[in-house]
Amino acid sequence: MKKAIRYLRFSKQGQSVCSIERQEMITANWLKFNEVELIDSFVDEGKSARTFDRPDFIKLKDFITKHHKTVDYLVVDQLDRFSRVADEAITMVKRLQKTYGIQIVSVTENITFDYDTPGSYFRAGLQLLLAEEENINRSVKVRGGIYTAKTVKGRYTYKNPPFGYKKEGMEKARVLVVDEYEAKIVRFIYDSFLRNMPIYLIRRKAEELGFNIKGNMAIDRVLRNPAYAGLIKANSHQGAPGGLFPGIHEPLIDMVTWQMVQEKIKRPEKTRTIIDNEIPLRGVLKCHCGTPLSGAPSRGKSGRYYHYYKCKHAKHNNISAIKAHEQFLQICELMSLPMSRVNKIRAESRESIDRELEFNRKNVGEKKKQLQENEEKLFSLEEKWIKNEINKDTYARWHSIYNTEIINLRGAIERLSANRSLAFEILETKLDLLTDLRQVYESSETIQKREFVSLVFDSNLYYQNRIYRTPTMLNILSHNHLKMKEKGLLIYEKKEGLLLKDPLSGE
Ligand SMILES: [Zn+2]
């Protein structure tokens, strides 16, 4: 008596091709009619038929490799249950027969696949191709539904809500709702990124706060996710434009911040430096040869560690970090501004903020008008589309144009009407800091120190013969540069040709 094994797979919804009873009956009939004995069954439940690494399929393969000599048939309920991808399934079916001499039988379709019988091969192949075709149709329909949900209805269609949101409601009425606590962490991530905190540090601090997404790219993905700006990303679908569309959920990040972050992500990252609080200037301070100085500890006679800034070229710089820092603090002291100067800046700044406010007020009015115009255009475009006055391509093209314009205008309005009283406040409280830059620098965190150096010296701070040197320095902080030179702290020599010689510097 010939022997068969059976492979049965249920779809995601737990359905088999036809009712279980009916299938059992068909299978039993086939076995009886052909005088075949069933010796084992393998059942897969609810996994996709897309690939062959499903749990029970693997057991089936193991079984076949071990017992193929005693098996003549592999009985399946339907051929495409093997794999939704036709060529993959054909290869598989072919291999089973060629290698193991096992014939595949589809009982519900009444096909015995025999590679050596031309008609049977064609039928089986056709069956598999039809199944794949049907599958493609289904997925196009699904994608179309997703596209409409995203673009027209502004719905977030992914299964899991992004960190910072919860999902509320059922099925199509499901919406993203802000999770206030997580939202704070998301805002922290965006703010820190704009403040130049390195990603690894953002991740560590966010995790301390309760950020629970694992993976190296987790922070990066948060920074790139348009959902946080209230936008939904849709892929283009059958000629309709893809892109970002306004969602119905509440944004966590304002449009300006989001756009700034995207801009910043696009910029190529400078060489990575590992932050070390003992040597904050590592990678920022350069050797006179142009190489950024590296920093390293070395053990002194007492067994204590001392830090040094070194150039990779042996005879260049090798400076004690303590000495370099003390010297830099003295420079900070001399960069500090006298109170009279600060008061003058304060007055001038107030004036300029007032002017900006006035300008923004006018500008916001203009932008609001433009926004309204664009919204009206979009509305009338939709009307024309509904009345069939324009074709799909025209609709899609202009929809995308107006939509982008509307998103940009909303961002601009938000930015221009931002509350400036905060700027005023910062100005009032922080301007005095300019009178004591030593204290400012000393009390800063390492990242801020590095940012400070890059900003003040435009990333051009060098060291040679025990003296700091720079060709570029913030004008306002360079008022004491002659004194700095006299004391052997810093030589500020403006680069010839690049900048005009300062007539007051006496050089
Ligand atoms: Zn060097």
XYZ file of C-alpha atoms and ligand atoms in Angstrom:
508
model
C 0.000 0.000 0.000
C 1.321 3.450 -0.918
C 1.843 5.985 1.866
C 1.017 9.679 2.174
C 1.710 12.522 4.558
C -0.498 15.550 4.773
C 0.233 19.236 5.035
C -2.595 21.483 6.113
C -2.368 25.222 6.512
C -4.954 27.544 7.924
C -5.128 31.140 6.782
C -4.573 34.087 9.104
C -8.237 34.095 9.996
C -7.975 30.412 10.872
C -9.857 29.264 7.801
C -8.954 26.364 5.623
C -9.930 26.185 1.963
C -13.335 24.770 2.720
C -14.951 23.514 5.886
C -12.818 21.105 7.864
C -15.439 18.370 7.714
C -15.723 18.662 3.962
C -11.990 18.638 3.571
C -11.591 15.631 5.786
C -14.172 13.867 3.672
C -12.490 14.766 0.382
C -9.137 13.660 1.704
C -10.535 10.421 3.082
C -12.220 9.678 -0.229
C -9.035 10.295 -2.161
C -7.017 8.061 0.162
C -9.579 5.296 -0.054
C -10.038 5.494 -3.810
C -6.312 5.420 -4.505
C -5.595 2.906 -1.743
C -3.179 5.166 0.054
C -2.445 5.140 3.784
C -2.019 8.430 5.663
C 0.923 8.141 8.055
C 1.367 11.675 9.414
C -0.094 15.221 9.328
C 1.501 18.631 9.648
C -0.625 21.635 10.450
C 0.341 25.305 10.246
C -1.957 27.799 11.817
C -2.446 31.386 10.938
C 0.958 32.194 9.489
C 1.477 33.839 6.138
C 2.058 31.565 3.206
C 4.560 33.963 1.782
C 7.665 32.096 2.815
C 8.743 28.622 3.652
C 10.156 29.158 7.115
C 6.902 28.470 8.915
C 7.240 26.273 11.988
C 5.368 23.193 10.841
C 6.613 23.434 7.318
C 10.085 23.044 8.749
C 8.981 19.904 10.613
C 7.445 18.642 7.389
C 10.724 19.163 5.574
C 12.613 17.365 8.322
C 10.189 14.492 8.095
C 10.597 14.301 4.337
C 14.379 14.295 4.476
C 14.319 11.461 7.004
C 11.458 9.312 5.732
C 11.119 10.119 2.037
C 11.804 6.527 1.103
C 8.599 5.404 2.796
C 6.436 8.283 1.524
C 4.834 8.418 -1.904
C 2.479 11.384 -1.686
C 2.245 14.704 0.013
C -1.404 15.635 0.335
C -2.278 19.333 0.542
C -5.677 20.981 0.698
C -4.770 23.442 -2.036
C -1.542 23.991 -3.948
C -1.135 27.692 -3.230
C -1.181 26.949 0.467
C 2.429 26.055 -0.041
C 3.472 29.514 -0.890
C 1.744 32.607 -2.208
C 4.694 33.230 -4.453
C 4.144 31.072 -7.515
C 7.706 30.517 -8.685
C 8.810 29.628 -5.188
C 6.030 27.088 -4.837
C 6.722 25.560 -8.247
C 10.371 25.131 -7.384
C 9.447 23.550 -4.095
C 6.957 21.163 -5.654
C 9.441 20.245 -8.366
C 12.193 19.593 -5.875
C 10.025 17.340 -3.749
C 9.461 15.075 -6.679
C 12.923 15.267 -8.242
C 14.865 14.795 -5.038
C 12.571 12.691 -2.933
C 10.251 11.054 -5.418
C 7.241 12.472 -3.607
C 4.208 13.548 -5.608
C 2.091 16.422 -4.461
C -1.644 15.926 -4.411
C -4.127 18.766 -4.139
C -7.285 16.991 -3.055
C -9.765 19.854 -3.342
C -8.533 20.704 -6.830
C -8.087 17.039 -7.709
C -4.599 17.512 -9.121
C -1.798 15.042 -8.722
C 1.293 16.888 -9.582
C 3.567 14.775 -11.694
C 6.550 16.507 -13.187
C 6.880 13.884 -15.897
C 3.324 14.339 -17.139
C 3.214 17.600 -19.162
C -0.448 18.426 -18.545
C -0.110 18.052 -14.821
C 2.879 20.375 -14.606
C 1.068 23.036 -16.569
C -2.080 22.733 -14.484
C -0.214 22.968 -11.234
C 1.813 25.945 -12.469
C -1.308 27.711 -13.697
C -3.027 27.105 -10.399
C -0.167 28.695 -8.530
C 0.023 31.683 -10.882
C -3.701 32.321 -10.542
C -3.388 32.235 -6.793
C -0.598 34.776 -6.889
C -2.559 37.009 -9.230
C -5.475 36.983 -6.829
C -3.127 37.822 -4.031
C -1.733 40.825 -5.914
C -5.251 42.127 -6.544
C -6.099 41.838 -2.910
C -3.006 43.693 -1.814
C -3.598 46.513 -4.334
C -7.076 46.919 -2.905
C -5.708 46.996 0.622
C -3.067 49.548 -0.327
C -5.725 51.701 -1.959
C -7.728 51.615 1.242
C -4.685 52.594 3.284
C -3.902 55.434 0.895
C -7.383 56.900 1.235
C -7.331 56.469 5.000
C -4.048 58.362 5.207
C -4.519 61.113 2.660
C -8.212 61.906 2.701
C -9.064 60.955 6.241
C -5.708 61.681 7.870
C -5.760 58.454 9.824
C -2.745 56.768 11.333
C -3.012 53.291 9.849
C -0.054 51.465 11.340
C -0.746 48.731 13.815
C 1.077 50.144 16.800
C 0.874 53.758 17.932
C 4.205 55.618 17.923
C 5.818 56.201 21.314
C 4.074 59.221 22.806
C 0.594 58.173 21.714
C -2.062 55.686 22.664
C -4.716 54.311 20.369
C -8.322 54.841 21.300
C -11.494 53.618 19.660
C -12.131 50.612 17.512
C -11.419 49.778 13.880
C -11.936 52.776 11.610
C -12.811 55.095 14.455
C -9.449 54.452 16.041
C -7.418 57.604 16.681
C -4.063 58.497 18.186
C -4.366 60.139 21.567
C -1.461 61.882 23.276
C 0.115 60.058 26.185
C 1.182 63.076 28.206
C 4.076 61.441 29.973
C 5.586 59.800 26.900
C 4.996 63.004 24.933
C 7.364 64.801 27.294
C 10.067 62.276 26.471
C 9.523 62.737 22.741
C 9.856 66.513 23.135
C 12.973 66.002 25.203
C 14.464 63.926 22.365
C 13.732 66.605 19.762
C 15.016 69.452 21.941
C 18.186 67.626 22.897
C 18.924 66.815 19.285
C 18.651 70.482 18.326
C 20.922 71.335 21.250
C 23.570 69.083 19.721
C 23.410 66.392 22.339
C 24.941 63.264 20.812
C 22.426 60.535 19.975
C 23.862 57.998 22.407
C 23.458 60.458 25.242
C 19.920 61.374 24.189
C 19.123 57.690 24.204
C 20.591 57.121 27.647
C 18.754 60.071 29.182
C 15.511 59.231 27.402
C 15.728 55.693 28.723
C 16.200 57.048 32.224
C 12.973 58.978 31.719
C 11.138 55.879 30.517
C 11.767 55.613 26.800
C 11.332 51.911 26.170
C 11.956 51.372 22.463
C 14.957 49.182 21.883
C 17.406 49.206 19.022
C 20.231 51.413 17.840
C 18.051 53.401 15.490
C 15.232 54.009 17.967
C 16.079 57.683 18.575
C 16.732 58.268 14.909
C 13.320 56.862 14.040
C 11.618 59.107 16.590
C 13.364 62.104 15.056
C 12.257 61.166 11.549
C 8.677 60.162 12.312
C 6.330 62.754 10.741
C 3.492 61.559 12.966
C 4.976 63.688 15.758
C 4.376 66.807 13.685
C 0.788 65.704 13.115
C 1.556 64.436 9.628
C 0.847 61.138 7.953
C 3.190 59.728 5.368
C 1.505 58.021 2.434
C 3.169 56.253 -0.452
C 1.983 57.161 -3.900
C -0.721 54.854 -5.089
C -1.721 54.171 -8.693
C -0.789 57.612 -9.933
C -2.008 59.500 -6.881
C 0.781 61.439 -5.191
C 2.540 60.229 -2.104
C 4.016 62.483 0.542
C 3.046 64.013 3.842
C -0.580 64.742 4.625
C -2.132 66.454 7.614
C -3.334 63.876 10.114
C -6.307 64.153 12.440
C -4.229 63.504 15.543
C -2.670 66.133 17.763
C 1.008 66.889 17.026
C 3.618 66.573 19.786
C 6.214 68.659 17.994
C 5.554 71.991 16.347
C 6.169 72.212 12.637
C 9.166 74.524 12.950
C 11.015 72.225 15.315
C 10.188 69.260 13.148
C 11.491 70.899 10.017
C 14.650 72.070 11.787
C 15.301 68.546 12.975
C 14.805 67.122 9.479
C 17.231 69.692 8.075
C 19.747 68.804 10.719
C 19.437 65.074 10.099
C 20.151 65.642 6.422
C 23.440 67.426 7.129
C 26.390 65.058 7.160
C 27.549 64.434 10.667
C 30.918 65.743 11.709
C 33.442 63.196 12.860
C 32.210 61.488 15.976
C 33.948 62.244 19.222
C 33.326 60.410 22.424
C 32.548 62.918 25.131
C 34.855 62.846 28.127
C 34.396 65.358 30.926
C 38.108 65.361 31.761
C 39.017 66.503 28.275
C 36.130 68.598 26.950
C 38.215 70.104 24.159
C 39.113 66.812 22.544
C 38.367 66.983 18.840
C 37.427 70.682 19.114
C 40.879 72.078 19.794
C 43.290 71.557 16.931
C 47.020 71.207 16.610
C 48.813 73.929 14.598
C 49.121 71.325 11.844
C 45.327 71.201 11.616
C 44.781 67.777 13.175
C 42.200 67.790 15.967
C 43.978 67.000 19.221
C 43.055 63.744 20.821
C 43.008 63.384 24.569
C 44.203 60.587 26.751
C 45.025 59.923 30.385
C 48.508 58.927 31.424
C 49.685 57.764 34.808
C 51.942 60.033 36.838
C 54.587 59.023 39.386
C 52.088 59.162 42.243
C 49.886 56.658 40.410
C 47.285 59.321 39.652
C 46.050 59.805 36.134
C 46.717 63.050 34.292
C 45.032 63.975 31.059
C 46.827 65.300 28.022
C 45.870 66.741 24.668
C 48.043 65.264 21.991
C 48.627 65.508 18.271
C 49.125 62.279 16.373
C 52.408 63.702 15.077
C 55.047 62.908 17.654
C 56.800 66.263 18.063
C 53.755 68.506 17.886
C 51.567 69.252 20.878
C 51.383 67.334 24.103
C 49.731 69.614 26.647
C 48.548 68.934 30.145
C 44.757 69.195 30.146
C 44.799 71.024 33.496
C 47.129 73.672 32.127
C 45.185 74.014 28.876
C 41.914 74.439 30.783
C 43.271 77.020 33.198
C 44.675 78.962 30.276
C 41.324 78.793 28.518
C 39.504 80.045 31.622
C 41.767 83.093 31.667
C 40.816 83.730 28.062
C 37.164 83.530 29.089
C 37.801 86.109 31.784
C 39.213 88.483 29.221
C 36.373 87.818 26.808
C 33.830 88.935 29.420
C 32.189 92.267 28.714
C 32.032 95.301 30.994
C 28.576 96.064 32.414
C 28.288 99.287 30.411
C 28.688 97.356 27.194
C 26.091 94.794 28.234
C 23.596 97.534 29.013
C 24.103 99.015 25.589
C 23.528 95.622 23.962
C 20.385 95.188 26.037
C 18.929 98.448 24.802
C 19.796 97.710 21.210
C 18.377 94.207 21.418
C 15.062 95.382 22.822
C 14.761 97.759 19.970
C 15.496 95.090 17.413
C 13.077 92.622 18.990
C 10.395 95.270 18.858
C 11.118 95.815 15.194
C 10.968 92.090 14.536
C 7.658 91.778 16.355
C 6.174 94.534 14.263
C 7.469 92.911 11.092
C 6.116 89.490 12.101
C 2.706 90.926 12.863
C 2.444 92.257 9.342
C 3.838 89.063 7.887
C 1.428 86.799 9.762
C -1.490 88.716 8.311
C -0.136 88.202 4.814
C 0.502 84.483 5.394
C -2.973 83.964 6.855
C -4.449 85.487 3.730
C -2.385 83.154 1.557
C -3.406 80.192 3.694
C -7.065 81.001 3.246
C -6.584 81.362 -0.511
C -4.900 77.975 -0.705
C -7.566 76.325 1.383
C -10.229 77.763 -0.895
C -8.359 76.535 -3.952
C -8.102 73.085 -2.454
C -11.797 73.113 -1.680
C -12.756 74.124 -5.203
C -10.362 71.541 -6.603
C -12.158 68.891 -4.600
C -15.485 70.175 -5.841
C -14.351 69.942 -9.453
C -13.078 66.463 -8.823
C -16.368 65.376 -7.320
C -18.285 66.896 -10.243
C -15.971 65.073 -12.654
C -14.743 68.320 -14.238
C -11.103 67.358 -13.972
C -9.296 64.093 -14.420
C -7.503 62.162 -11.740
C -3.967 63.249 -12.730
C -4.844 66.923 -12.633
C -6.551 66.490 -9.311
C -3.619 64.588 -7.851
C -1.018 67.088 -9.073
C -2.785 70.181 -7.776
C -3.869 68.510 -4.586
C -0.238 67.861 -3.790
C 0.803 71.439 -4.666
C -1.883 73.103 -2.536
C -1.398 70.702 0.281
C 2.355 71.317 0.524
C 1.737 75.058 0.391
C -0.837 74.802 3.182
C 1.524 72.826 5.405
C 4.326 75.341 4.841
C 2.089 78.335 5.488
C 0.760 76.850 8.714
C 4.339 76.295 9.840
C 5.293 79.855 8.989
C 2.290 81.293 10.825
C 3.077 79.215 13.871
C 6.674 80.394 13.796
C 5.855 84.053 13.222
C 3.238 84.195 15.927
C 5.407 82.399 18.450
C 5.366 84.117 21.761
C 8.361 86.419 21.985
C 7.963 87.241 25.619
C 10.133 84.213 26.281
C 12.885 85.706 24.131
C 12.551 88.919 26.109
C 12.826 87.063 29.358
C 15.903 85.145 28.270
C 17.492 88.358 27.121
C 16.775 90.064 30.430
C 18.091 87.282 32.591
C 20.915 85.935 30.505
C 22.600 89.014 29.114
C 24.371 89.608 32.399
C 26.163 86.319 31.906
C 28.329 88.068 29.330
C 30.033 89.902 32.158
C 31.427 86.676 33.582
C 32.210 84.175 30.851
C 34.652 82.309 33.032
C 31.853 81.352 35.355
C 29.611 80.517 32.383
C 32.199 78.199 30.878
C 33.183 76.573 34.135
C 29.621 75.736 35.122
C 28.694 74.377 31.706
C 28.381 70.747 30.829
C 30.971 69.246 28.522
C 28.748 69.376 25.450
C 27.977 73.032 26.076
C 31.671 73.783 26.527
C 32.407 72.267 23.151
C 29.551 74.178 21.573
C 30.834 77.368 23.168
C 34.309 76.913 21.694
C 32.960 76.124 18.228
C 30.698 79.142 18.340
C 33.154 81.707 19.687
C 36.045 80.639 17.454
C 34.002 79.407 14.507
C 35.551 75.943 14.940
C 39.046 77.359 14.438
C 40.878 77.070 17.730
C 44.498 75.930 17.499
C 47.374 75.391 19.861
C 51.055 76.043 19.249
C 54.032 76.816 21.509
C 51.861 76.924 24.618
C 49.537 79.509 23.172
C 46.011 79.240 21.810
C 45.595 80.689 18.345
C 42.650 81.541 16.169
C 41.996 83.309 12.871
C 38.305 83.723 13.636
C 36.686 85.017 16.766
C 33.331 86.523 17.629
C 33.908 90.210 17.218
C 32.174 91.239 20.397
C 34.288 88.933 22.575
C 37.644 89.855 21.045
C 37.888 93.324 22.654
C 40.767 92.258 24.909
C 42.706 90.260 22.358
C 45.853 92.356 22.701
C 45.895 91.737 26.409
C 45.426 88.034 25.736
C 48.452 88.077 23.449
C 50.508 90.007 25.978
C 49.768 87.401 28.640
C 50.610 84.558 26.275
C 47.078 83.159 26.341
C 45.680 83.565 22.854
C 46.874 85.051 19.606
C 44.043 86.283 17.434
C 45.323 86.846 13.934
C 42.618 87.435 11.420
C 43.270 85.498 8.289
C 44.709 87.766 5.603
C 42.511 88.186 2.596
C 39.554 86.522 4.241
C 38.616 89.341 6.535
C 39.366 93.032 6.398
C 42.005 94.177 8.794
C 40.464 95.745 11.818
C 41.656 99.385 11.777
C 41.449 99.608 15.559
C 43.523 96.562 16.308
C 46.788 98.432 15.541
C 48.291 95.489 13.682
Zn 50.108 68.397 14.843
